[in-house]
Tab-separated table of C-alpha atoms in Angstrom:
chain	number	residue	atom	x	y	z
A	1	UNK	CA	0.000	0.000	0.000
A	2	UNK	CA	2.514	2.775	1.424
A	3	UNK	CA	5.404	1.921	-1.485
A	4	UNK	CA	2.383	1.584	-4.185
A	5	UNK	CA	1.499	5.351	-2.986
A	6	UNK	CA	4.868	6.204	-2.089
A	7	UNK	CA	6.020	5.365	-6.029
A	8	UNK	CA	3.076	7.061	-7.862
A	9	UNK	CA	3.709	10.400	-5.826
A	10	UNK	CA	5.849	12.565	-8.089
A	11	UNK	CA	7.000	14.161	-4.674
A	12	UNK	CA	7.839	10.312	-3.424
A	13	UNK	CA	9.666	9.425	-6.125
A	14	UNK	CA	11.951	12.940	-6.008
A	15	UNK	CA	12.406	11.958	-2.459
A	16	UNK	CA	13.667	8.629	-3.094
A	17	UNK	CA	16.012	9.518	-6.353
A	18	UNK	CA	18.154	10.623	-3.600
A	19	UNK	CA	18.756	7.189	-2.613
A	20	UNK	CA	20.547	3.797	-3.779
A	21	UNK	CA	18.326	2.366	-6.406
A	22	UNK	CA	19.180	-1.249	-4.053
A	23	UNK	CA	18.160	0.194	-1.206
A	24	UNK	CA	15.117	1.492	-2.055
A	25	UNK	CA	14.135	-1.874	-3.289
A	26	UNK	CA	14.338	-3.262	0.090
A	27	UNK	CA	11.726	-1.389	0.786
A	28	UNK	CA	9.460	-3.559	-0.704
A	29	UNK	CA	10.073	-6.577	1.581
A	30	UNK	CA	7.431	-7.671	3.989
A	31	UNK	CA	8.062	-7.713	7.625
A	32	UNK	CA	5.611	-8.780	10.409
A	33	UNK	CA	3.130	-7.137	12.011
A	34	UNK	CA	2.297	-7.701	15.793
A	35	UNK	CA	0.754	-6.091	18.279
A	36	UNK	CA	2.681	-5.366	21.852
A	37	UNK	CA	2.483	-8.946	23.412
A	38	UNK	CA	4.181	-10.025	19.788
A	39	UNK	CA	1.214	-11.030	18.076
A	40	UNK	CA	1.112	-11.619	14.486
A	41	UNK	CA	-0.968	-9.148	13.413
A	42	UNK	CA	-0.083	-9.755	9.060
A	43	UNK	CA	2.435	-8.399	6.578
A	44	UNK	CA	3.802	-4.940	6.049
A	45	UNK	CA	6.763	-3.704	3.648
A	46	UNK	CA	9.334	-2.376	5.264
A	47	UNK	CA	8.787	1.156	3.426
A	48	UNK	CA	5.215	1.250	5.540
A	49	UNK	CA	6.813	-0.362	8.440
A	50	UNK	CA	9.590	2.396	8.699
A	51	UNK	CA	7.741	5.700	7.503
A	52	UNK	CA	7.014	8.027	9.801
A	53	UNK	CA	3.223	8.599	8.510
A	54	UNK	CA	2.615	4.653	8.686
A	55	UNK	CA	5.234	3.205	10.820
A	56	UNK	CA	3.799	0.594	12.754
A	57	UNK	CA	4.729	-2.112	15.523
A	58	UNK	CA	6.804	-5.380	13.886
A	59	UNK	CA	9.537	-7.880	14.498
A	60	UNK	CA	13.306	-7.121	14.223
A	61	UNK	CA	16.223	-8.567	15.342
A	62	UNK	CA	19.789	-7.508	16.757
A	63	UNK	CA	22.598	-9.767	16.219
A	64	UNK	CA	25.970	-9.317	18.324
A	65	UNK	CA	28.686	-11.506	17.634
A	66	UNK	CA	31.886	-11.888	20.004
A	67	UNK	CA	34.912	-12.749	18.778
A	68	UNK	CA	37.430	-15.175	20.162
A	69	UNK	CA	38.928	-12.941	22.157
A	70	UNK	CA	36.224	-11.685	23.642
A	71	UNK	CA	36.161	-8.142	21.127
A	72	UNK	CA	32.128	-7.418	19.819
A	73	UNK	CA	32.074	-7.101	16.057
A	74	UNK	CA	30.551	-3.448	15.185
A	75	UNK	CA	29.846	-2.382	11.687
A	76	UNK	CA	29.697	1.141	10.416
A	77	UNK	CA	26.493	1.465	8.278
A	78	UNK	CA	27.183	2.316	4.404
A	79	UNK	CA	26.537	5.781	3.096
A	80	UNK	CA	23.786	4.599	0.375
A	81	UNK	CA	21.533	3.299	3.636
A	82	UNK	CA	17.960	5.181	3.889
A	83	UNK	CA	18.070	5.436	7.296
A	84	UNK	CA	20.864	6.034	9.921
A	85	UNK	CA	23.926	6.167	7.095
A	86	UNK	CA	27.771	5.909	8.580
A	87	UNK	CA	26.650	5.153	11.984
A	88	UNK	CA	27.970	2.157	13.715
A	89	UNK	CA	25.763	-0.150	14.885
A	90	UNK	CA	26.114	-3.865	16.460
A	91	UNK	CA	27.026	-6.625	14.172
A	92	UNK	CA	24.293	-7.177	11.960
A	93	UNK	CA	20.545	-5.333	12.457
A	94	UNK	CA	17.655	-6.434	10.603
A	95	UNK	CA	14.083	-7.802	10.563
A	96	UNK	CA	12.706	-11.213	9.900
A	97	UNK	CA	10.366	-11.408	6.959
A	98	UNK	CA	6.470	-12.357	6.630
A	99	UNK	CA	6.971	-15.858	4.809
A	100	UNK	CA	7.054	-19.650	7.136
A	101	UNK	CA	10.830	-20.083	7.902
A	102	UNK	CA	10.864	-16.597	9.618
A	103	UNK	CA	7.085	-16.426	11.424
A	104	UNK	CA	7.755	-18.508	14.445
A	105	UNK	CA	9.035	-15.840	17.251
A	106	UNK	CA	12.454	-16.613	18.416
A	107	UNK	CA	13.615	-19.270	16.280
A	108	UNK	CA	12.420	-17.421	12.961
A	109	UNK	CA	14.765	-14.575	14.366
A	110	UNK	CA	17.629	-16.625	14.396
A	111	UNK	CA	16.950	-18.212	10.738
A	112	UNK	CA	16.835	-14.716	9.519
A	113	UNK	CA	19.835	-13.461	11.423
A	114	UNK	CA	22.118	-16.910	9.955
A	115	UNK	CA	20.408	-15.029	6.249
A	116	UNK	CA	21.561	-11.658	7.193
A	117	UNK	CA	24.724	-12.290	8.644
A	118	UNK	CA	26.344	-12.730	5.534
A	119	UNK	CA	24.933	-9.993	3.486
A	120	UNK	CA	23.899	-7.210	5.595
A	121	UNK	CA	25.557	-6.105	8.939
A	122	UNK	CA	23.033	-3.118	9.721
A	123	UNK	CA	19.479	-2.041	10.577
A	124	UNK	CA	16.558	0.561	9.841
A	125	UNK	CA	16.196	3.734	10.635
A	126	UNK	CA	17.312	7.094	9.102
A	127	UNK	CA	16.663	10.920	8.114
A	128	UNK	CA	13.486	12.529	9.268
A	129	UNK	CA	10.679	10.737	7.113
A	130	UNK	CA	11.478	7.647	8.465
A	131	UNK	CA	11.395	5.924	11.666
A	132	UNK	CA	11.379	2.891	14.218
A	133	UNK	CA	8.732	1.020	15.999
A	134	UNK	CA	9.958	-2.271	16.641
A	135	UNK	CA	9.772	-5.449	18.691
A	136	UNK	CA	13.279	-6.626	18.826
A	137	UNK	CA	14.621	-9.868	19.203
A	138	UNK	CA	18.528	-10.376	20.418
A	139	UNK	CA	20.706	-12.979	19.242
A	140	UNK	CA	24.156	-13.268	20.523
A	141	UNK	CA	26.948	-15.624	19.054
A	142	UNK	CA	30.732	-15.991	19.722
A	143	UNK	CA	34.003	-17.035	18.444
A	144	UNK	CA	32.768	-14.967	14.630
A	145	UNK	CA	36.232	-14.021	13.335
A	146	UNK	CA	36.715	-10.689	11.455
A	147	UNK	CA	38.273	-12.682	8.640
A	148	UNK	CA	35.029	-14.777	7.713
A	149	UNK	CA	33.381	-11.563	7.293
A	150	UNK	CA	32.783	-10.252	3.940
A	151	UNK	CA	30.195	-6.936	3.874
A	152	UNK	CA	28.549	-5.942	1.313
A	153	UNK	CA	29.864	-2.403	0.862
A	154	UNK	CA	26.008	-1.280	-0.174
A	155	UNK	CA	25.401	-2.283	3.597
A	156	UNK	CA	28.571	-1.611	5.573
A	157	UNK	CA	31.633	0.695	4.971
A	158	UNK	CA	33.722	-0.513	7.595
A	159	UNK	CA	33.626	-3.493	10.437
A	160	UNK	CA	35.510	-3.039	13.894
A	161	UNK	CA	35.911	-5.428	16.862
A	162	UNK	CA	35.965	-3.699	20.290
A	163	UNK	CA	37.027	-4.738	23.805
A	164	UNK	CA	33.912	-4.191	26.685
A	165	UNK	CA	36.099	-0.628	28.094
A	166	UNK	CA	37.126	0.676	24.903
A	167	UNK	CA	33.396	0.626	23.611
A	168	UNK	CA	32.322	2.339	27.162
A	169	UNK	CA	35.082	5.270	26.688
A	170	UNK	CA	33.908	5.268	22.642
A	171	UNK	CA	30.404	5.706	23.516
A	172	UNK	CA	31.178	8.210	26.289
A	173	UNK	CA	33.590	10.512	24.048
A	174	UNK	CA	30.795	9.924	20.557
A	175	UNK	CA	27.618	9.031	21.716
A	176	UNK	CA	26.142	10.610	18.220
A	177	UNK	CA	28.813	8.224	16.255
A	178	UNK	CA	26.046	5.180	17.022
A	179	UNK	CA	22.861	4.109	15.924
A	180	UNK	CA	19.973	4.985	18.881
A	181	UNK	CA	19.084	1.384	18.947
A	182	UNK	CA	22.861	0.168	19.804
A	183	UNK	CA	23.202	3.550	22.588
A	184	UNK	CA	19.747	1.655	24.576
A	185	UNK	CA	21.226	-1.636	24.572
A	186	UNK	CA	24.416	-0.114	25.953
A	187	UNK	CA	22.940	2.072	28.103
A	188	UNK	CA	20.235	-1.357	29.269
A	189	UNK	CA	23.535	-2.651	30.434
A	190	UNK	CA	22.806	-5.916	28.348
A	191	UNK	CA	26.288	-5.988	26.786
A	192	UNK	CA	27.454	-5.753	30.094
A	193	UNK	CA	25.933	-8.905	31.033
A	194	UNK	CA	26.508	-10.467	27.642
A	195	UNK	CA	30.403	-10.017	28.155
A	196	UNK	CA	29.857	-11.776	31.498
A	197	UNK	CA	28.302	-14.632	30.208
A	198	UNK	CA	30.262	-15.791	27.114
A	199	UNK	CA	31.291	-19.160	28.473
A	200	UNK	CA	27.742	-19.687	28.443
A	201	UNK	CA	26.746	-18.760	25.059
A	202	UNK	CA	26.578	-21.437	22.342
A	203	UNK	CA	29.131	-21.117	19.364
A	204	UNK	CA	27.502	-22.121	16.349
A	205	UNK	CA	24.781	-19.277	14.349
A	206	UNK	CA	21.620	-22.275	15.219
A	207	UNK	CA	22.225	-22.186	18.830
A	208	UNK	CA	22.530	-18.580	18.974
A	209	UNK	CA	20.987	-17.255	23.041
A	210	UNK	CA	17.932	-15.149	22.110
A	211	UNK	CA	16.539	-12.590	24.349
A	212	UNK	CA	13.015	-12.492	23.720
A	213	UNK	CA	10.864	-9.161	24.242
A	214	UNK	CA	9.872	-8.594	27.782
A	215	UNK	CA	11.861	-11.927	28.601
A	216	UNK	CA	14.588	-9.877	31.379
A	217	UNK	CA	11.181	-8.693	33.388
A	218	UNK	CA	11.266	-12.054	34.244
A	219	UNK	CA	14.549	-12.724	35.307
A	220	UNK	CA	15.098	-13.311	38.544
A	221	UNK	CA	17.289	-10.486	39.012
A	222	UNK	CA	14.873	-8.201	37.492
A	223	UNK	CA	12.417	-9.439	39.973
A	224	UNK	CA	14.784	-8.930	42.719
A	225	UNK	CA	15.810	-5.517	41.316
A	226	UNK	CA	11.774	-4.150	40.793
A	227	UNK	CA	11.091	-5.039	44.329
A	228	UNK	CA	14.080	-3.562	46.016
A	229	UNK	CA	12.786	-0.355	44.070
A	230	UNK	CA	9.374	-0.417	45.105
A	231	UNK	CA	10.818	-0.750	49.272
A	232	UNK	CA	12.767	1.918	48.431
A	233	UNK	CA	9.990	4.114	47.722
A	234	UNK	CA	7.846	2.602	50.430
A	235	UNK	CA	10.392	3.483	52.389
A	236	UNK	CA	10.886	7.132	51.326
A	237	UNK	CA	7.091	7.500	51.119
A	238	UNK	CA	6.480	6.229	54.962
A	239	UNK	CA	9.858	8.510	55.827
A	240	UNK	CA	7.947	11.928	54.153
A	241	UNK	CA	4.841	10.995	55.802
A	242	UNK	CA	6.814	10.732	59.212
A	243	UNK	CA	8.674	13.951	58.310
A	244	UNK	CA	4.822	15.328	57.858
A	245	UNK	CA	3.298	14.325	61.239
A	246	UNK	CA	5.839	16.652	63.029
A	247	UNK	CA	6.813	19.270	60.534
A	248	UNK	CA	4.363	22.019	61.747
A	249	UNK	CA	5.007	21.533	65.520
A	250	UNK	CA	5.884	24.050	67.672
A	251	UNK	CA	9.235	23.513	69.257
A	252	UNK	CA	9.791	26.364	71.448
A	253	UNK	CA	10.674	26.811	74.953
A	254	UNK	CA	11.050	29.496	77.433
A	255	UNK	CA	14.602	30.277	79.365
A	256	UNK	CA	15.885	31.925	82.258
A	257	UNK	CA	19.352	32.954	81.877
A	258	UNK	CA	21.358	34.869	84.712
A	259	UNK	CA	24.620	36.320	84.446
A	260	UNK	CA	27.154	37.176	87.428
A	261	UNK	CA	30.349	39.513	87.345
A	262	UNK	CA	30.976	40.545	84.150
A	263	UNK	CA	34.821	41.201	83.878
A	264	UNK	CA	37.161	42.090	80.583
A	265	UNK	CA	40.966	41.056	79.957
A	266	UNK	CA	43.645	42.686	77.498
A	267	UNK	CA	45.582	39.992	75.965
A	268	UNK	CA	47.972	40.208	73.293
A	269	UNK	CA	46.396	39.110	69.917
A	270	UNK	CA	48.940	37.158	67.780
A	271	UNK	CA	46.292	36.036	65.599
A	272	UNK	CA	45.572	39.580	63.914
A	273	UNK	CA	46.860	42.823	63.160
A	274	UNK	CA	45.712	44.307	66.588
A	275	UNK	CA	48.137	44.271	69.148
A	276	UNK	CA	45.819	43.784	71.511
A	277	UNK	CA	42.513	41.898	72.310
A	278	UNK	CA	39.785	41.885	74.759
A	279	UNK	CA	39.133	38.667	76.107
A	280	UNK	CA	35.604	38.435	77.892
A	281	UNK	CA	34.750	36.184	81.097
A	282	UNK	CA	31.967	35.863	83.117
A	283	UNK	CA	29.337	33.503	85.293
A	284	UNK	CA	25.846	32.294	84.204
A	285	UNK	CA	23.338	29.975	84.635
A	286	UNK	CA	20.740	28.850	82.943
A	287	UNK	CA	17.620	26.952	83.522
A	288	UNK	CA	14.487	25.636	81.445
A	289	UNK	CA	11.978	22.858	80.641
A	290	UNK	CA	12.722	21.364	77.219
A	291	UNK	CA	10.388	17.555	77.550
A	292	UNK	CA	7.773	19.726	75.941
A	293	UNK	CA	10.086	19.656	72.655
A	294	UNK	CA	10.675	16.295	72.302
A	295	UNK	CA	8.176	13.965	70.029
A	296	UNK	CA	8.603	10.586	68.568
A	297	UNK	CA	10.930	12.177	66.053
A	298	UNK	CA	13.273	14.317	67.908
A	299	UNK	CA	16.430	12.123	68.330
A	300	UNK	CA	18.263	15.264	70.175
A	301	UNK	CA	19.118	18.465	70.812
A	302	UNK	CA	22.150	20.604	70.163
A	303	UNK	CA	22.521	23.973	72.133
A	304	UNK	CA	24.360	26.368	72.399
A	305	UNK	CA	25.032	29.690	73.946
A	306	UNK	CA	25.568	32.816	71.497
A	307	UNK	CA	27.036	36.221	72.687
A	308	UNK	CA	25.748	38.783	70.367
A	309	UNK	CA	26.896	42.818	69.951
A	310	UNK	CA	27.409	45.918	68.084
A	311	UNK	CA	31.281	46.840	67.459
A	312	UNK	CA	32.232	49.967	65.205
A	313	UNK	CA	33.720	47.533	62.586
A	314	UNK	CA	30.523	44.845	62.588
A	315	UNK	CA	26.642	45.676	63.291
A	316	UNK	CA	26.247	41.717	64.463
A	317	UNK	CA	29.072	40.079	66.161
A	318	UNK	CA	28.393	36.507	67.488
A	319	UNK	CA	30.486	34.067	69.370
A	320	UNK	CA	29.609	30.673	70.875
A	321	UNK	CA	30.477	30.664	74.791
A	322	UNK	CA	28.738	27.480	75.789
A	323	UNK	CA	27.025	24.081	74.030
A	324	UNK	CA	25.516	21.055	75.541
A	325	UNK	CA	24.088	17.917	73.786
A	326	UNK	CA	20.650	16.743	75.193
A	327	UNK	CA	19.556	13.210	73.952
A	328	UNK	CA	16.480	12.140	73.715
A	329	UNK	CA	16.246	9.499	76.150
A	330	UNK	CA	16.552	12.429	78.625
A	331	UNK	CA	13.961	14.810	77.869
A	332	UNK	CA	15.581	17.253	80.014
A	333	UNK	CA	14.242	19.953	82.746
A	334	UNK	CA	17.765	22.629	81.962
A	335	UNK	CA	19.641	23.147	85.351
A	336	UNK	CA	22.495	24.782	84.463
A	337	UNK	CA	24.136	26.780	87.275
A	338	UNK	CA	27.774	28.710	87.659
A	339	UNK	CA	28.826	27.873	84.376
A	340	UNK	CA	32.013	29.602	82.824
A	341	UNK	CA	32.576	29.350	79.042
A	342	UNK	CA	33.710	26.434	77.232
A	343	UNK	CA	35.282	29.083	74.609
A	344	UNK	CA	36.845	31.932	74.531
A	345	UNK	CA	34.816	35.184	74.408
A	346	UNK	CA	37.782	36.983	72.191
A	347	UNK	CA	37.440	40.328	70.421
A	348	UNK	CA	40.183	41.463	67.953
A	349	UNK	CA	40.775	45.022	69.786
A	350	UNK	CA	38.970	46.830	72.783
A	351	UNK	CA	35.391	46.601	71.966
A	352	UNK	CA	34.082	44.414	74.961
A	353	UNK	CA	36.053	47.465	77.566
A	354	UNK	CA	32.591	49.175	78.836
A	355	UNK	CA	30.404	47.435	76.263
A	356	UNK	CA	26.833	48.239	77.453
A	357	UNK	CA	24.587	45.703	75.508
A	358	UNK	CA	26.193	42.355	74.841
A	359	UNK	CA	22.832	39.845	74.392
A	360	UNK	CA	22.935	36.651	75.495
A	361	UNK	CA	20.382	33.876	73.831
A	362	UNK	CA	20.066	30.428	73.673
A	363	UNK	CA	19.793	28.198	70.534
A	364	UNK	CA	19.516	24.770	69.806
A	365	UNK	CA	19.496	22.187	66.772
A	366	UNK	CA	16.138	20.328	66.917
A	367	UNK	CA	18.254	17.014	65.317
A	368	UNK	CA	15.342	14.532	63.849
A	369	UNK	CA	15.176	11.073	62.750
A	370	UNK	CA	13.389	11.841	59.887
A	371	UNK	CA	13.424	15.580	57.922
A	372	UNK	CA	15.289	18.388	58.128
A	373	UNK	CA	17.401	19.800	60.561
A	374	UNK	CA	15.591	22.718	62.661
A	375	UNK	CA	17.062	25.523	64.419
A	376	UNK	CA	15.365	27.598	67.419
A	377	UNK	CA	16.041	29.460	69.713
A	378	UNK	CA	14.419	29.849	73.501
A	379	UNK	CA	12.619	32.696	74.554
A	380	UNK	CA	14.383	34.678	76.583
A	381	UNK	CA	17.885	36.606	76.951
A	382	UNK	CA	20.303	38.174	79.145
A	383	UNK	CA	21.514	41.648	78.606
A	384	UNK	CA	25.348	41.812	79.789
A	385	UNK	CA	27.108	45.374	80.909
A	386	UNK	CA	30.865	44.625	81.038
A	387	UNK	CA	33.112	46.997	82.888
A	388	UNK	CA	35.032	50.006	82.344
A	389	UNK	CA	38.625	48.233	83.824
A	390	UNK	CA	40.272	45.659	82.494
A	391	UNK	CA	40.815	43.209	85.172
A	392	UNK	CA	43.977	41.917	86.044
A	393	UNK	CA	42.918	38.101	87.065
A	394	UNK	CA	42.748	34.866	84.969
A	395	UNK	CA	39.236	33.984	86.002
């Protein structure tokens, strides 16, 4: 029907001047129909089965021969092909025809790859009138040698034999160098496994393995690998949900925090270009109820006390005097008293000397087992007045 129509359009047959007069009589062949579960469905020419405005679903096979050194033969498709010329491609691409020796499924496949082989060491596809919608078949065979090989230069302008990492680096540096039907069995990782399995693959062309369509989402391993995917998202599913049930709760709590005598150091600052630095000490204590804070997903909490003020140099100076870890297991009631800091209170020059406002607050990690990590920080604050003297003692 299509190559009928195709021929009597004086536009069609401009289109395919362009092309080897061979070729173009390939179109004519008859490949089978079938529907998605690889039903035979009838005959359609190849020209109808590879048009884009008729293209429909048929058989095709994918031969890849190893050879016996373990290389995979490639061919580079000729320049006179219709579709997808001087692209390389797996050892020989093709389909298996609509007549007896070629109908029955997997073993027709193989009768028309063993026909193929020898003539033709490509497949279909090409520029943008023309397309693919196929149900392939896979036939792999070893120990081919390059020097039983002869291609038909209509079909195949050069032949190559490649080691598993060279193709991997060739495919990564020229991806566009390859047919699209080669890149998604590379990229399906079924070479991969081929090259694993040679021992186990038959020699001679009869014998040849043959993947059949939808055969791997059988496999055990597929199996295996489709439910380890689905507990993964049941897992990340349940783990959002968790994250939900908490996400919006308040996790405040009120503080008292009390400071006693306030006193300023001058120490010499090697660590800057001031000669001098004030180091700040003092006394506080601090008390609060955090078991309010803690749900089913707080694993713990991380505090710490900040020392915030105003210098000439910096609106918002902050330093970390004092930190404390509170697990969950202890849902604590804060009693904190006559605590000194775990770090020093250290500003590059004299800026703590007489400082009138240095704010104390309390903040805290809110550390989950599932989400994100929250920060607070309690209500309440200490205002600190350091003095006008420097004092002379170490603590």
């Amino acid at each position: 029907m299509f190559l009928e129509n195709f021929r009597n359009s004086i536009l069609a047959q401009k289109a395919l001047e362009k092309y080897d007069p061979v070729q173009v009589g390939y179109l004519s062949e008859q490949c089978i129909a079938v529907d998605e579960s690889d039903n035979i469905i009838g005959g359609v020419s190849k020209g109808d089965a590879h048009h884009v405005d008729s293209m429909g679903l048929h058989r095709a096979f994918s031969l890849f021969a190893f050879t016996p050194d373990r290389k995979l033969i490639l061919q580079k498709r000729s320049a006179e092909k219709i579709t997808f010329p001087l692209l390389w491609a797996n050892t020989c691409c093709s389909h298996p025809l609509f007549m007896e020796t070629e109908l029955d499924g997997a073993p027709g496949s193989v009768r028309a790859a063993v026909r193929k082989i020898e003539h033709e060491l490509g497949a279909v596809m090409g520029d943008s009138a023309w397309g693919e919608h196929e149900l392939d078949y896979a036939v792999v065979t070893r120990d081919l040698s390059l020097d039983r090989l002869r291609p038909n230069p209509s079909e195949v302008c050069d032949v190559r034999a490649v080691e598993e990492q060279e193709l991997s680096e060739w495919v990564a540096a020229e991806p566009s160098s390859f047919s699209p039907w080669f890149l998604l069995f590379h990229r399906l990782r079924f070479l991969s496994e081929w090259w694993s399995n040679l021992s186990q693959i038959h020699t001679h062309p009869v014998d040849m393995n043959i993947c059949e369509p939808g055969s791997i989402m059988h496999s055990i391993y597929s199996r295996a690998n489709a439910l380890f995917a689905f507990m993964l998202w049941v897992l990340a599913a349940v783990t959002f949900a968790c994250f939900l049930s908490t996400a919006f709760l308040d996790y405040s709590a009120k503080v008292e925090i009390t400071v006693n005598n306030p006193r300023v150091r001058s120490i010499a600052d090697y660590s800057s270009s001031s000669e001098k630095a004030d180091l700040g000490m003092l006394d506080f204590s601090i008390t609060g109820d955090f078991s309010s804070t803690f749900n089913w997903n707080v694993k713990q909490l991380f505090m710490y006390l900040v020392a915030e003020y105003e210098t000439p140099e910096n609106v918002m100076n902050q330093v970390v005097l004092w930190d404390k870890i509170v697990l969950r297991s202890q849902r604590v009631v804060l009693d904190e008293r006559r605590l000194q800091s775990k770090y020093y209170f250290l500003d590059d020059g004299t800026n703590l000397l007489n400082h009138p406002n240095v704010t104390l607050v309390l903040r805290y990690n809110v550390v989950p087992n599932a989400g994100y990590l929250r920060l607070a920080q309690a209500e309440g604050q200490a205002i600190v007045k350091f003095p006008a003297t420097y004092t002379t003692k170490k603590h």
